[in-house]
Every structure is written in structure tokens, then in C-alpha cells.
Amino acid sequence: MVKKLLLASIALAAQMAGPAMAADLPVPPPVYSAPRSPAIYSWWTGCYVGGNLGGAWSRPHYTHDNSVVVEDFTFKPVAAIGGGQLGCQYQWSSLVFGVEGTWSAANLQQSQPSLLLPNRERSISINQIATATGRLGYAWDRTMLYVEGGWAGVRVNARAVNLTNGVFSEFTDWSSGWTVGTGLEHVPWHNIVVGLEFNYYTVTFDHTGQDNVGGSVRYFNSNAPIYALTLRASYLFGPPVVTNY
């Protein structure tokens, strides 16, 4: 009986001393985890292909010399323009760097009579434009404002004809120049990019040759400034990239 009473007393004392001893133990410091920066979707990184459609207007000019008279001509054609674009770009923070190539068909053409010679007609035609440009954009979420600039090639045809006897001179050539532009694009759905773009192109197309009966002809002092406003739609390959800045 005494032995049982002694064991019970020891167990009770141990239970009472446990919380007191635990209270004397040092409290471990809290574990601190650095907060992760929020995930950001890069909607603009990848390569894309698409098409564009809009309007173009120009004010090409040249001086024509047919060994009889020297005469200036300025044209004001307006036409539709449309084509395709192919490019790749990379988003870093809010900046988007890219390169792009385009090809467009146009129907910028006009004729006008000579004011110095009777029954003479001079004309101009611009039917293709190609570009290779660099692009720099500023993006906020799914919208981007950008500028671009680089090389432009324009296919120009110039013609002079005597309507009385059928004597004519003509040449068609790709002329190199440059282009600058700006645009606004938006991603309404995954991988789909739509936008509005304005471009300016300029080339010169001086040419010396002969008419169809061997007479000397010159087209000089030439310039073809072209303006275009187009709607664009592209497919951007790959899902949005998740990054942490």
C-alpha cells in the first residue's frame, strides 16, 4: 500500500513539473520567408505571322527628258494596300524589342498629259512595297505602343508615250529607300494580336535609257514619298511567358 502511494505521488509531481519546465525552454525564432514577386505574363515574346489591309497615298515626282523638252511631273495617286508581316520579338520588363519583314501589294498609279508637248502622256505606278525593320515597343499588360524603322524597297514603273505615233519609253525597277512607322497593338485573346499602324516610305528611282525607237530618255530628280495606314492581325506562336521581375 505504501509502495503504491509513493508511485502515485511521483507521477503527480512529474505531471505538475512538466509545464513549468517547458515554460523555461527558449522559444524558437519565427521562420521568415521572403515574399515572391507576383507572376507577370509576357504577352509579347515570340514569333508571329499575319496580314494587313488599309489605304495608301503618295506624291511621286520625276523630271522627264526626251531630248526634245525637259518637263516636271508630280502625281497624287491613292489606292488600297494590303499584304503580310512576319517577325520575332522579346519582352524585357515593359520594353519589347523585335525585327519584322513585310510585303505589300498596292495599286498607286496615275497618268497626266504633258503641258509642253501635244498628245504626250506620262504616268507612274507603284505596285509592291517590301520592308525589313527593327521595332521598339512599350507594353502595359496586353497593349503595346511601338515605333519602327529600317529598309524599304518599292517596285516603280514610269512610262512616257506619244499618243500620236506610239513612240514610248518605260522602265520598271525595284528602288531602295527607307521607312519609319508607329503603331498600337492589343492582345484580345491568347496568341491573337490586332493593331493599327502608320508608315512612311521614301525612295528615288532615277533612270536613263532609250525609247522604243532608240531615242535617249532620262527620268531624274525623282522621289516617291508614300504614306500608308493599315489594320493588322497576327498570330503569336507560343503561350504567354510567365516571368518574375
JSON list of C-alpha atoms in Angstrom, two decimals:
[
{"chain": "A", "resi": 1, "resn": "MET", "atom": "CA", "xyz": [0.00, 0.00, 0.00]},
{"chain": "A", "resi": 2, "resn": "VAL", "atom": "CA", "xyz": [2.82, 2.40, 0.89]},
{"chain": "A", "resi": 3, "resn": "LYS", "atom": "CA", "xyz": [4.59, 1.48, -2.34]},
{"chain": "A", "resi": 4, "resn": "LYS", "atom": "CA", "xyz": [1.52, 2.32, -4.49]},
{"chain": "A", "resi": 5, "resn": "LEU", "atom": "CA", "xyz": [1.08, 5.62, -2.69]},
{"chain": "A", "resi": 6, "resn": "LEU", "atom": "CA", "xyz": [4.72, 6.52, -3.35]},
{"chain": "A", "resi": 7, "resn": "LEU", "atom": "CA", "xyz": [4.47, 5.77, -7.10]},
{"chain": "A", "resi": 8, "resn": "ALA", "atom": "CA", "xyz": [1.31, 7.84, -7.42]},
{"chain": "A", "resi": 9, "resn": "SER", "atom": "CA", "xyz": [2.95, 10.78, -5.70]},
{"chain": "A", "resi": 10, "resn": "ILE", "atom": "CA", "xyz": [5.95, 10.63, -8.06]},
{"chain": "A", "resi": 11, "resn": "ALA", "atom": "CA", "xyz": [3.69, 10.56, -11.17]},
{"chain": "A", "resi": 12, "resn": "LEU", "atom": "CA", "xyz": [1.69, 13.53, -9.91]},
{"chain": "A", "resi": 13, "resn": "ALA", "atom": "CA", "xyz": [4.83, 15.52, -9.23]},
{"chain": "A", "resi": 14, "resn": "ALA", "atom": "CA", "xyz": [6.15, 14.78, -12.72]},
{"chain": "A", "resi": 15, "resn": "GLN", "atom": "CA", "xyz": [2.91, 15.99, -14.35]},
{"chain": "A", "resi": 16, "resn": "MET", "atom": "CA", "xyz": [2.99, 19.23, -12.36]},
{"chain": "A", "resi": 17, "resn": "ALA", "atom": "CA", "xyz": [6.67, 19.90, -13.15]},
{"chain": "A", "resi": 18, "resn": "GLY", "atom": "CA", "xyz": [6.30, 19.29, -16.95]},
{"chain": "A", "resi": 19, "resn": "PRO", "atom": "CA", "xyz": [4.57, 22.57, -17.90]},
{"chain": "A", "resi": 20, "resn": "ALA", "atom": "CA", "xyz": [6.90, 24.58, -15.68]},
{"chain": "A", "resi": 21, "resn": "MET", "atom": "CA", "xyz": [9.97, 23.09, -17.32]},
{"chain": "A", "resi": 22, "resn": "ALA", "atom": "CA", "xyz": [8.52, 23.65, -20.81]},
{"chain": "A", "resi": 23, "resn": "ALA", "atom": "CA", "xyz": [7.92, 27.29, -19.94]},
{"chain": "A", "resi": 24, "resn": "ASP", "atom": "CA", "xyz": [11.58, 27.69, -19.11]},
{"chain": "A", "resi": 25, "resn": "LEU", "atom": "CA", "xyz": [12.72, 26.40, -22.56]},
{"chain": "A", "resi": 26, "resn": "PRO", "atom": "CA", "xyz": [13.73, 29.10, -25.13]},
{"chain": "A", "resi": 27, "resn": "VAL", "atom": "CA", "xyz": [11.11, 29.90, -27.79]},
{"chain": "A", "resi": 28, "resn": "PRO", "atom": "CA", "xyz": [12.44, 29.20, -31.34]},
{"chain": "A", "resi": 29, "resn": "PRO", "atom": "CA", "xyz": [12.54, 32.31, -33.56]},
{"chain": "A", "resi": 30, "resn": "PRO", "atom": "CA", "xyz": [9.90, 32.58, -36.32]},
{"chain": "A", "resi": 31, "resn": "VAL", "atom": "CA", "xyz": [10.89, 31.35, -39.76]},
{"chain": "A", "resi": 32, "resn": "TYR", "atom": "CA", "xyz": [10.83, 34.26, -42.26]},
{"chain": "A", "resi": 33, "resn": "SER", "atom": "CA", "xyz": [10.13, 33.63, -45.94]},
{"chain": "A", "resi": 34, "resn": "ALA", "atom": "CA", "xyz": [10.80, 36.41, -48.42]},
{"chain": "A", "resi": 35, "resn": "PRO", "atom": "CA", "xyz": [7.62, 37.22, -50.38]},
{"chain": "A", "resi": 36, "resn": "ARG", "atom": "CA", "xyz": [7.70, 36.17, -54.03]},
{"chain": "A", "resi": 37, "resn": "SER", "atom": "CA", "xyz": [7.17, 38.87, -56.57]},
{"chain": "A", "resi": 38, "resn": "PRO", "atom": "CA", "xyz": [3.90, 38.45, -58.45]},
{"chain": "A", "resi": 39, "resn": "ALA", "atom": "CA", "xyz": [3.93, 36.46, -61.67]},
{"chain": "A", "resi": 40, "resn": "ILE", "atom": "CA", "xyz": [3.70, 38.62, -64.78]},
{"chain": "A", "resi": 41, "resn": "TYR", "atom": "CA", "xyz": [2.52, 37.43, -68.17]},
{"chain": "A", "resi": 42, "resn": "SER", "atom": "CA", "xyz": [4.73, 38.46, -71.08]},
{"chain": "A", "resi": 43, "resn": "TRP", "atom": "CA", "xyz": [2.15, 38.61, -73.85]},
{"chain": "A", "resi": 44, "resn": "TRP", "atom": "CA", "xyz": [4.63, 39.81, -76.46]},
{"chain": "A", "resi": 45, "resn": "THR", "atom": "CA", "xyz": [7.54, 37.35, -76.52]},
{"chain": "A", "resi": 46, "resn": "GLY", "atom": "CA", "xyz": [7.63, 35.06, -79.56]},
{"chain": "A", "resi": 47, "resn": "CYS", "atom": "CA", "xyz": [7.47, 34.95, -83.35]},
{"chain": "A", "resi": 48, "resn": "TYR", "atom": "CA", "xyz": [4.37, 35.90, -85.31]},
{"chain": "A", "resi": 49, "resn": "VAL", "atom": "CA", "xyz": [2.84, 35.89, -88.78]},
{"chain": "A", "resi": 50, "resn": "GLY", "atom": "CA", "xyz": [-0.15, 37.86, -90.02]},
{"chain": "A", "resi": 51, "resn": "GLY", "atom": "CA", "xyz": [-1.75, 40.14, -92.57]},
{"chain": "A", "resi": 52, "resn": "ASN", "atom": "CA", "xyz": [-2.66, 43.78, -93.02]},
{"chain": "A", "resi": 53, "resn": "LEU", "atom": "CA", "xyz": [-5.08, 45.87, -95.07]},
{"chain": "A", "resi": 54, "resn": "GLY", "atom": "CA", "xyz": [-5.61, 49.60, -95.44]},
{"chain": "A", "resi": 55, "resn": "GLY", "atom": "CA", "xyz": [-5.11, 52.64, -97.62]},
{"chain": "A", "resi": 56, "resn": "ALA", "atom": "CA", "xyz": [-2.07, 54.36, -99.14]},
{"chain": "A", "resi": 57, "resn": "TRP", "atom": "CA", "xyz": [-1.42, 57.68, -100.78]},
{"chain": "A", "resi": 58, "resn": "SER", "atom": "CA", "xyz": [1.64, 59.16, -102.42]},
{"chain": "A", "resi": 59, "resn": "ARG", "atom": "CA", "xyz": [3.10, 62.19, -104.17]},
{"chain": "A", "resi": 60, "resn": "PRO", "atom": "CA", "xyz": [5.72, 60.79, -106.59]},
{"chain": "A", "resi": 61, "resn": "HIS", "atom": "CA", "xyz": [7.69, 63.20, -108.73]},
{"chain": "A", "resi": 62, "resn": "TYR", "atom": "CA", "xyz": [10.14, 62.98, -111.61]},
{"chain": "A", "resi": 63, "resn": "THR", "atom": "CA", "xyz": [11.63, 65.15, -114.36]},
{"chain": "A", "resi": 64, "resn": "HIS", "atom": "CA", "xyz": [11.37, 63.69, -117.85]},
{"chain": "A", "resi": 65, "resn": "ASP", "atom": "CA", "xyz": [13.88, 64.48, -120.61]},
{"chain": "A", "resi": 66, "resn": "ASN", "atom": "CA", "xyz": [13.22, 63.03, -124.08]},
{"chain": "A", "resi": 67, "resn": "SER", "atom": "CA", "xyz": [15.89, 65.09, -125.86]},
{"chain": "A", "resi": 68, "resn": "VAL", "atom": "CA", "xyz": [13.15, 67.47, -127.05]},
{"chain": "A", "resi": 69, "resn": "VAL", "atom": "CA", "xyz": [11.87, 69.05, -123.84]},
{"chain": "A", "resi": 70, "resn": "VAL", "atom": "CA", "xyz": [12.56, 68.70, -120.14]},
{"chain": "A", "resi": 71, "resn": "GLU", "atom": "CA", "xyz": [9.38, 68.66, -118.06]},
{"chain": "A", "resi": 72, "resn": "ASP", "atom": "CA", "xyz": [8.45, 68.07, -114.42]},
{"chain": "A", "resi": 73, "resn": "PHE", "atom": "CA", "xyz": [5.60, 65.78, -113.39]},
{"chain": "A", "resi": 74, "resn": "THR", "atom": "CA", "xyz": [4.03, 65.34, -109.95]},
{"chain": "A", "resi": 75, "resn": "PHE", "atom": "CA", "xyz": [1.34, 62.72, -109.31]},
{"chain": "A", "resi": 76, "resn": "LYS", "atom": "CA", "xyz": [-1.11, 62.18, -106.45]},
{"chain": "A", "resi": 77, "resn": "PRO", "atom": "CA", "xyz": [-2.32, 58.56, -106.56]},
{"chain": "A", "resi": 78, "resn": "VAL", "atom": "CA", "xyz": [-4.47, 57.00, -103.81]},
{"chain": "A", "resi": 79, "resn": "ALA", "atom": "CA", "xyz": [-5.17, 53.27, -103.51]},
{"chain": "A", "resi": 80, "resn": "ALA", "atom": "CA", "xyz": [-5.76, 50.29, -101.26]},
{"chain": "A", "resi": 81, "resn": "ILE", "atom": "CA", "xyz": [-2.76, 48.44, -99.83]},
{"chain": "A", "resi": 82, "resn": "GLY", "atom": "CA", "xyz": [-2.51, 45.01, -98.24]},
{"chain": "A", "resi": 83, "resn": "GLY", "atom": "CA", "xyz": [-0.04, 42.26, -97.52]},
{"chain": "A", "resi": 84, "resn": "GLY", "atom": "CA", "xyz": [1.61, 40.24, -94.79]},
{"chain": "A", "resi": 85, "resn": "GLN", "atom": "CA", "xyz": [4.09, 40.54, -91.94]},
{"chain": "A", "resi": 86, "resn": "LEU", "atom": "CA", "xyz": [6.49, 38.12, -90.28]},
{"chain": "A", "resi": 87, "resn": "GLY", "atom": "CA", "xyz": [8.57, 38.90, -87.19]},
{"chain": "A", "resi": 88, "resn": "CYS", "atom": "CA", "xyz": [10.02, 37.92, -83.83]},
{"chain": "A", "resi": 89, "resn": "GLN", "atom": "CA", "xyz": [10.17, 39.91, -80.61]},
{"chain": "A", "resi": 90, "resn": "TYR", "atom": "CA", "xyz": [11.19, 39.68, -76.97]},
{"chain": "A", "resi": 91, "resn": "GLN", "atom": "CA", "xyz": [9.72, 41.43, -73.93]},
{"chain": "A", "resi": 92, "resn": "TRP", "atom": "CA", "xyz": [12.02, 42.63, -71.15]},
{"chain": "A", "resi": 93, "resn": "SER", "atom": "CA", "xyz": [10.12, 44.34, -68.35]},
{"chain": "A", "resi": 94, "resn": "SER", "atom": "CA", "xyz": [7.90, 46.86, -70.19]},
{"chain": "A", "resi": 95, "resn": "LEU", "atom": "CA", "xyz": [10.13, 47.10, -73.28]},
{"chain": "A", "resi": 96, "resn": "VAL", "atom": "CA", "xyz": [9.63, 44.94, -76.36]},
{"chain": "A", "resi": 97, "resn": "PHE", "atom": "CA", "xyz": [12.46, 44.51, -78.90]},
{"chain": "A", "resi": 98, "resn": "GLY", "atom": "CA", "xyz": [11.79, 42.98, -82.30]},
{"chain": "A", "resi": 99, "resn": "VAL", "atom": "CA", "xyz": [12.52, 42.64, -86.00]},
{"chain": "A", "resi": 100, "resn": "GLU", "atom": "CA", "xyz": [9.94, 42.41, -88.77]},
{"chain": "A", "resi": 101, "resn": "GLY", "atom": "CA", "xyz": [9.70, 41.87, -92.51]},
{"chain": "A", "resi": 102, "resn": "THR", "atom": "CA", "xyz": [6.68, 42.87, -94.61]},
{"chain": "A", "resi": 103, "resn": "TRP", "atom": "CA", "xyz": [5.46, 42.67, -98.19]},
{"chain": "A", "resi": 104, "resn": "SER", "atom": "CA", "xyz": [2.51, 44.65, -99.51]},
{"chain": "A", "resi": 105, "resn": "ALA", "atom": "CA", "xyz": [0.72, 45.00, -102.82]},
{"chain": "A", "resi": 106, "resn": "ALA", "atom": "CA", "xyz": [-0.66, 48.37, -103.85]},
{"chain": "A", "resi": 107, "resn": "ASN", "atom": "CA", "xyz": [-2.19, 49.98, -106.91]},
{"chain": "A", "resi": 108, "resn": "LEU", "atom": "CA", "xyz": [-0.80, 53.50, -106.70]},
{"chain": "A", "resi": 109, "resn": "GLN", "atom": "CA", "xyz": [-0.95, 54.70, -110.30]},
{"chain": "A", "resi": 110, "resn": "GLN", "atom": "CA", "xyz": [-1.81, 57.85, -112.20]},
{"chain": "A", "resi": 111, "resn": "SER", "atom": "CA", "xyz": [-1.32, 59.39, -115.63]},
{"chain": "A", "resi": 112, "resn": "GLN", "atom": "CA", "xyz": [-1.29, 63.01, -116.78]},
{"chain": "A", "resi": 113, "resn": "PRO", "atom": "CA", "xyz": [-0.78, 64.82, -120.10]},
{"chain": "A", "resi": 114, "resn": "SER", "atom": "CA", "xyz": [2.29, 66.82, -120.99]},
{"chain": "A", "resi": 115, "resn": "LEU", "atom": "CA", "xyz": [1.78, 70.57, -120.80]},
{"chain": "A", "resi": 116, "resn": "LEU", "atom": "CA", "xyz": [4.62, 71.28, -123.23]},
{"chain": "A", "resi": 117, "resn": "LEU", "atom": "CA", "xyz": [4.06, 68.69, -125.97]},
{"chain": "A", "resi": 118, "resn": "PRO", "atom": "CA", "xyz": [0.69, 67.76, -127.53]},
{"chain": "A", "resi": 119, "resn": "ASN", "atom": "CA", "xyz": [-0.61, 64.19, -127.31]},
{"chain": "A", "resi": 120, "resn": "ARG", "atom": "CA", "xyz": [2.04, 63.12, -124.82]},
{"chain": "A", "resi": 121, "resn": "GLU", "atom": "CA", "xyz": [1.17, 61.26, -121.64]},
{"chain": "A", "resi": 122, "resn": "ARG", "atom": "CA", "xyz": [3.34, 60.49, -118.60]},
{"chain": "A", "resi": 123, "resn": "SER", "atom": "CA", "xyz": [2.47, 58.00, -115.88]},
{"chain": "A", "resi": 124, "resn": "ILE", "atom": "CA", "xyz": [3.67, 56.42, -112.64]},
{"chain": "A", "resi": 125, "resn": "SER", "atom": "CA", "xyz": [2.79, 53.11, -110.97]},
{"chain": "A", "resi": 126, "resn": "ILE", "atom": "CA", "xyz": [3.82, 51.72, -107.58]},
{"chain": "A", "resi": 127, "resn": "ASN", "atom": "CA", "xyz": [2.53, 48.18, -107.04]},
{"chain": "A", "resi": 128, "resn": "GLN", "atom": "CA", "xyz": [4.77, 46.50, -104.44]},
{"chain": "A", "resi": 129, "resn": "ILE", "atom": "CA", "xyz": [6.46, 47.54, -101.17]},
{"chain": "A", "resi": 130, "resn": "ALA", "atom": "CA", "xyz": [8.78, 45.40, -99.05]},
{"chain": "A", "resi": 131, "resn": "THR", "atom": "CA", "xyz": [10.43, 46.30, -95.73]},
{"chain": "A", "resi": 132, "resn": "ALA", "atom": "CA", "xyz": [12.91, 44.96, -93.17]},
{"chain": "A", "resi": 133, "resn": "THR", "atom": "CA", "xyz": [12.74, 46.90, -89.91]},
{"chain": "A", "resi": 134, "resn": "GLY", "atom": "CA", "xyz": [13.65, 46.93, -86.26]},
{"chain": "A", "resi": 135, "resn": "ARG", "atom": "CA", "xyz": [10.92, 47.58, -83.69]},
{"chain": "A", "resi": 136, "resn": "LEU", "atom": "CA", "xyz": [10.92, 49.04, -80.16]},
{"chain": "A", "resi": 137, "resn": "GLY", "atom": "CA", "xyz": [7.75, 48.95, -78.10]},
{"chain": "A", "resi": 138, "resn": "TYR", "atom": "CA", "xyz": [6.44, 49.90, -74.67]},
{"chain": "A", "resi": 139, "resn": "ALA", "atom": "CA", "xyz": [3.88, 47.43, -73.29]},
{"chain": "A", "resi": 140, "resn": "TRP", "atom": "CA", "xyz": [1.44, 47.67, -70.44]},
{"chain": "A", "resi": 141, "resn": "ASP", "atom": "CA", "xyz": [-0.23, 44.31, -69.94]},
{"chain": "A", "resi": 142, "resn": "ARG", "atom": "CA", "xyz": [-1.93, 43.37, -73.24]},
{"chain": "A", "resi": 143, "resn": "THR", "atom": "CA", "xyz": [-1.40, 46.69, -75.05]},
{"chain": "A", "resi": 144, "resn": "MET", "atom": "CA", "xyz": [1.76, 47.96, -76.76]},
{"chain": "A", "resi": 145, "resn": "LEU", "atom": "CA", "xyz": [2.78, 51.22, -78.43]},
{"chain": "A", "resi": 146, "resn": "TYR", "atom": "CA", "xyz": [5.77, 50.90, -80.76]},
{"chain": "A", "resi": 147, "resn": "VAL", "atom": "CA", "xyz": [7.97, 52.62, -83.32]},
{"chain": "A", "resi": 148, "resn": "GLU", "atom": "CA", "xyz": [9.90, 51.01, -86.16]},
{"chain": "A", "resi": 149, "resn": "GLY", "atom": "CA", "xyz": [12.36, 51.90, -88.88]},
{"chain": "A", "resi": 150, "resn": "GLY", "atom": "CA", "xyz": [14.64, 50.38, -91.50]},
{"chain": "A", "resi": 151, "resn": "TRP", "atom": "CA", "xyz": [14.96, 49.47, -95.17]},
{"chain": "A", "resi": 152, "resn": "ALA", "atom": "CA", "xyz": [12.20, 49.79, -97.75]},
{"chain": "A", "resi": 153, "resn": "GLY", "atom": "CA", "xyz": [12.09, 48.52, -101.33]},
{"chain": "A", "resi": 154, "resn": "VAL", "atom": "CA", "xyz": [9.48, 49.85, -103.78]},
{"chain": "A", "resi": 155, "resn": "ARG", "atom": "CA", "xyz": [8.67, 48.49, -107.25]},
{"chain": "A", "resi": 156, "resn": "VAL", "atom": "CA", "xyz": [8.20, 51.53, -109.50]},
{"chain": "A", "resi": 157, "resn": "ASN", "atom": "CA", "xyz": [7.07, 51.75, -113.12]},
{"chain": "A", "resi": 158, "resn": "ALA", "atom": "CA", "xyz": [7.37, 55.00, -115.10]},
{"chain": "A", "resi": 159, "resn": "ARG", "atom": "CA", "xyz": [6.14, 55.45, -118.66]},
{"chain": "A", "resi": 160, "resn": "ALA", "atom": "CA", "xyz": [6.08, 58.20, -121.29]},
{"chain": "A", "resi": 161, "resn": "VAL", "atom": "CA", "xyz": [4.14, 57.74, -124.53]},
{"chain": "A", "resi": 162, "resn": "ASN", "atom": "CA", "xyz": [3.46, 59.72, -127.69]},
{"chain": "A", "resi": 163, "resn": "LEU", "atom": "CA", "xyz": [-0.22, 59.02, -128.37]},
{"chain": "A", "resi": 164, "resn": "THR", "atom": "CA", "xyz": [0.10, 60.12, -132.00]},
{"chain": "A", "resi": 165, "resn": "ASN", "atom": "CA", "xyz": [2.81, 57.76, -133.30]},
{"chain": "A", "resi": 166, "resn": "GLY", "atom": "CA", "xyz": [3.12, 55.20, -130.49]},
{"chain": "A", "resi": 167, "resn": "VAL", "atom": "CA", "xyz": [6.71, 56.06, -129.52]},
{"chain": "A", "resi": 168, "resn": "PHE", "atom": "CA", "xyz": [7.19, 55.32, -125.83]},
{"chain": "A", "resi": 169, "resn": "SER", "atom": "CA", "xyz": [9.76, 54.81, -123.11]},
{"chain": "A", "resi": 170, "resn": "GLU", "atom": "CA", "xyz": [9.20, 52.74, -120.00]},
{"chain": "A", "resi": 171, "resn": "PHE", "atom": "CA", "xyz": [11.09, 51.13, -117.14]},
{"chain": "A", "resi": 172, "resn": "THR", "atom": "CA", "xyz": [10.19, 49.02, -114.11]},
{"chain": "A", "resi": 173, "resn": "ASP", "atom": "CA", "xyz": [12.63, 48.68, -111.25]},
{"chain": "A", "resi": 174, "resn": "TRP", "atom": "CA", "xyz": [12.94, 47.90, -107.54]},
{"chain": "A", "resi": 175, "resn": "SER", "atom": "CA", "xyz": [14.24, 51.01, -105.80]},
{"chain": "A", "resi": 176, "resn": "SER", "atom": "CA", "xyz": [15.72, 51.03, -102.30]},
{"chain": "A", "resi": 177, "resn": "GLY", "atom": "CA", "xyz": [14.96, 53.61, -99.63]},
{"chain": "A", "resi": 178, "resn": "TRP", "atom": "CA", "xyz": [13.91, 53.71, -96.01]},
{"chain": "A", "resi": 179, "resn": "THR", "atom": "CA", "xyz": [10.80, 53.65, -93.85]},
{"chain": "A", "resi": 180, "resn": "VAL", "atom": "CA", "xyz": [9.66, 54.74, -90.40]},
{"chain": "A", "resi": 181, "resn": "GLY", "atom": "CA", "xyz": [6.38, 53.97, -88.68]},
{"chain": "A", "resi": 182, "resn": "THR", "atom": "CA", "xyz": [4.43, 53.74, -85.47]},
{"chain": "A", "resi": 183, "resn": "GLY", "atom": "CA", "xyz": [1.58, 51.57, -84.26]},
{"chain": "A", "resi": 184, "resn": "LEU", "atom": "CA", "xyz": [-0.63, 50.40, -81.44]},
{"chain": "A", "resi": 185, "resn": "GLU", "atom": "CA", "xyz": [-1.32, 46.70, -80.84]},
{"chain": "A", "resi": 186, "resn": "HIS", "atom": "CA", "xyz": [-3.50, 44.75, -78.41]},
{"chain": "A", "resi": 187, "resn": "VAL", "atom": "CA", "xyz": [-3.91, 41.09, -77.42]},
{"chain": "A", "resi": 188, "resn": "PRO", "atom": "CA", "xyz": [-7.68, 40.47, -77.06]},
{"chain": "A", "resi": 189, "resn": "TRP", "atom": "CA", "xyz": [-7.24, 36.68, -76.81]},
{"chain": "A", "resi": 190, "resn": "HIS", "atom": "CA", "xyz": [-4.32, 34.33, -76.29]},
{"chain": "A", "resi": 191, "resn": "ASN", "atom": "CA", "xyz": [-1.94, 34.40, -79.30]},
{"chain": "A", "resi": 192, "resn": "ILE", "atom": "CA", "xyz": [-4.09, 36.86, -81.30]},
{"chain": "A", "resi": 193, "resn": "VAL", "atom": "CA", "xyz": [-2.66, 40.35, -81.85]},
{"chain": "A", "resi": 194, "resn": "VAL", "atom": "CA", "xyz": [-4.60, 43.14, -83.57]},
{"chain": "A", "resi": 195, "resn": "GLY", "atom": "CA", "xyz": [-3.44, 46.66, -84.25]},
{"chain": "A", "resi": 196, "resn": "LEU", "atom": "CA", "xyz": [-3.35, 49.88, -86.24]},
{"chain": "A", "resi": 197, "resn": "GLU", "atom": "CA", "xyz": [-0.14, 51.04, -87.96]},
{"chain": "A", "resi": 198, "resn": "PHE", "atom": "CA", "xyz": [1.01, 54.16, -89.82]},
{"chain": "A", "resi": 199, "resn": "ASN", "atom": "CA", "xyz": [4.03, 54.02, -92.14]},
{"chain": "A", "resi": 200, "resn": "TYR", "atom": "CA", "xyz": [6.06, 56.43, -94.23]},
{"chain": "A", "resi": 201, "resn": "TYR", "atom": "CA", "xyz": [8.24, 55.17, -97.09]},
{"chain": "A", "resi": 202, "resn": "THR", "atom": "CA", "xyz": [10.51, 57.06, -99.46]},
{"chain": "A", "resi": 203, "resn": "VAL", "atom": "CA", "xyz": [12.66, 56.03, -102.46]},
{"chain": "A", "resi": 204, "resn": "THR", "atom": "CA", "xyz": [14.28, 57.60, -105.51]},
{"chain": "A", "resi": 205, "resn": "PHE", "atom": "CA", "xyz": [14.12, 55.97, -108.95]},
{"chain": "A", "resi": 206, "resn": "ASP", "atom": "CA", "xyz": [16.32, 57.88, -111.41]},
{"chain": "A", "resi": 207, "resn": "HIS", "atom": "CA", "xyz": [16.73, 56.03, -114.71]},
{"chain": "A", "resi": 208, "resn": "THR", "atom": "CA", "xyz": [18.49, 56.60, -118.04]},
{"chain": "A", "resi": 209, "resn": "GLY", "atom": "CA", "xyz": [17.65, 54.60, -121.16]},
{"chain": "A", "resi": 210, "resn": "GLN", "atom": "CA", "xyz": [16.14, 54.65, -124.64]},
{"chain": "A", "resi": 211, "resn": "ASP", "atom": "CA", "xyz": [12.65, 54.74, -126.08]},
{"chain": "A", "resi": 212, "resn": "ASN", "atom": "CA", "xyz": [11.37, 52.04, -128.43]},
{"chain": "A", "resi": 213, "resn": "VAL", "atom": "CA", "xyz": [12.92, 53.72, -131.48]},
{"chain": "A", "resi": 214, "resn": "GLY", "atom": "CA", "xyz": [16.35, 54.33, -129.93]},
{"chain": "A", "resi": 215, "resn": "GLY", "atom": "CA", "xyz": [15.98, 57.89, -128.67]},
{"chain": "A", "resi": 216, "resn": "SER", "atom": "CA", "xyz": [17.65, 58.91, -125.40]},
{"chain": "A", "resi": 217, "resn": "VAL", "atom": "CA", "xyz": [15.40, 59.30, -122.38]},
{"chain": "A", "resi": 218, "resn": "ARG", "atom": "CA", "xyz": [16.06, 60.29, -118.79]},
{"chain": "A", "resi": 219, "resn": "TYR", "atom": "CA", "xyz": [13.93, 60.14, -115.66]},
{"chain": "A", "resi": 220, "resn": "PHE", "atom": "CA", "xyz": [15.71, 62.11, -112.96]},
{"chain": "A", "resi": 221, "resn": "ASN", "atom": "CA", "xyz": [15.14, 64.35, -109.93]},
{"chain": "A", "resi": 222, "resn": "SER", "atom": "CA", "xyz": [12.81, 61.57, -108.77]},
{"chain": "A", "resi": 223, "resn": "ASN", "atom": "CA", "xyz": [11.23, 60.87, -105.41]},
{"chain": "A", "resi": 224, "resn": "ALA", "atom": "CA", "xyz": [8.31, 58.77, -104.20]},
{"chain": "A", "resi": 225, "resn": "PRO", "atom": "CA", "xyz": [7.09, 59.51, -100.68]},
{"chain": "A", "resi": 226, "resn": "ILE", "atom": "CA", "xyz": [4.37, 57.02, -99.69]},
{"chain": "A", "resi": 227, "resn": "TYR", "atom": "CA", "xyz": [2.05, 57.06, -96.69]},
{"chain": "A", "resi": 228, "resn": "ALA", "atom": "CA", "xyz": [0.02, 54.08, -95.51]},
{"chain": "A", "resi": 229, "resn": "LEU", "atom": "CA", "xyz": [-2.48, 53.44, -92.71]},
{"chain": "A", "resi": 230, "resn": "THR", "atom": "CA", "xyz": [-3.31, 49.77, -92.15]},
{"chain": "A", "resi": 231, "resn": "LEU", "atom": "CA", "xyz": [-5.17, 47.44, -89.83]},
{"chain": "A", "resi": 232, "resn": "ARG", "atom": "CA", "xyz": [-3.12, 44.40, -88.75]},
{"chain": "A", "resi": 233, "resn": "ALA", "atom": "CA", "xyz": [-3.87, 40.98, -87.33]},
{"chain": "A", "resi": 234, "resn": "SER", "atom": "CA", "xyz": [-1.19, 38.43, -86.34]},
{"chain": "A", "resi": 235, "resn": "TYR", "atom": "CA", "xyz": [-0.88, 35.05, -84.67]},
{"chain": "A", "resi": 236, "resn": "LEU", "atom": "CA", "xyz": [1.84, 34.95, -81.99]},
{"chain": "A", "resi": 237, "resn": "PHE", "atom": "CA", "xyz": [3.26, 31.45, -81.62]},
{"chain": "A", "resi": 238, "resn": "GLY", "atom": "CA", "xyz": [3.60, 30.00, -78.12]},
{"chain": "A", "resi": 239, "resn": "PRO", "atom": "CA", "xyz": [1.68, 30.64, -74.86]},
{"chain": "A", "resi": 240, "resn": "PRO", "atom": "CA", "xyz": [2.24, 33.77, -72.77]},
{"chain": "A", "resi": 241, "resn": "VAL", "atom": "CA", "xyz": [5.55, 33.54, -70.87]},
{"chain": "A", "resi": 242, "resn": "VAL", "atom": "CA", "xyz": [5.28, 33.74, -67.06]},
{"chain": "A", "resi": 243, "resn": "THR", "atom": "CA", "xyz": [8.14, 35.76, -65.59]},
{"chain": "A", "resi": 244, "resn": "ASN", "atom": "CA", "xyz": [9.01, 37.44, -62.29]},
{"chain": "A", "resi": 245, "resn": "TYR", "atom": "CA", "xyz": [10.65, 40.86, -62.42]}
]
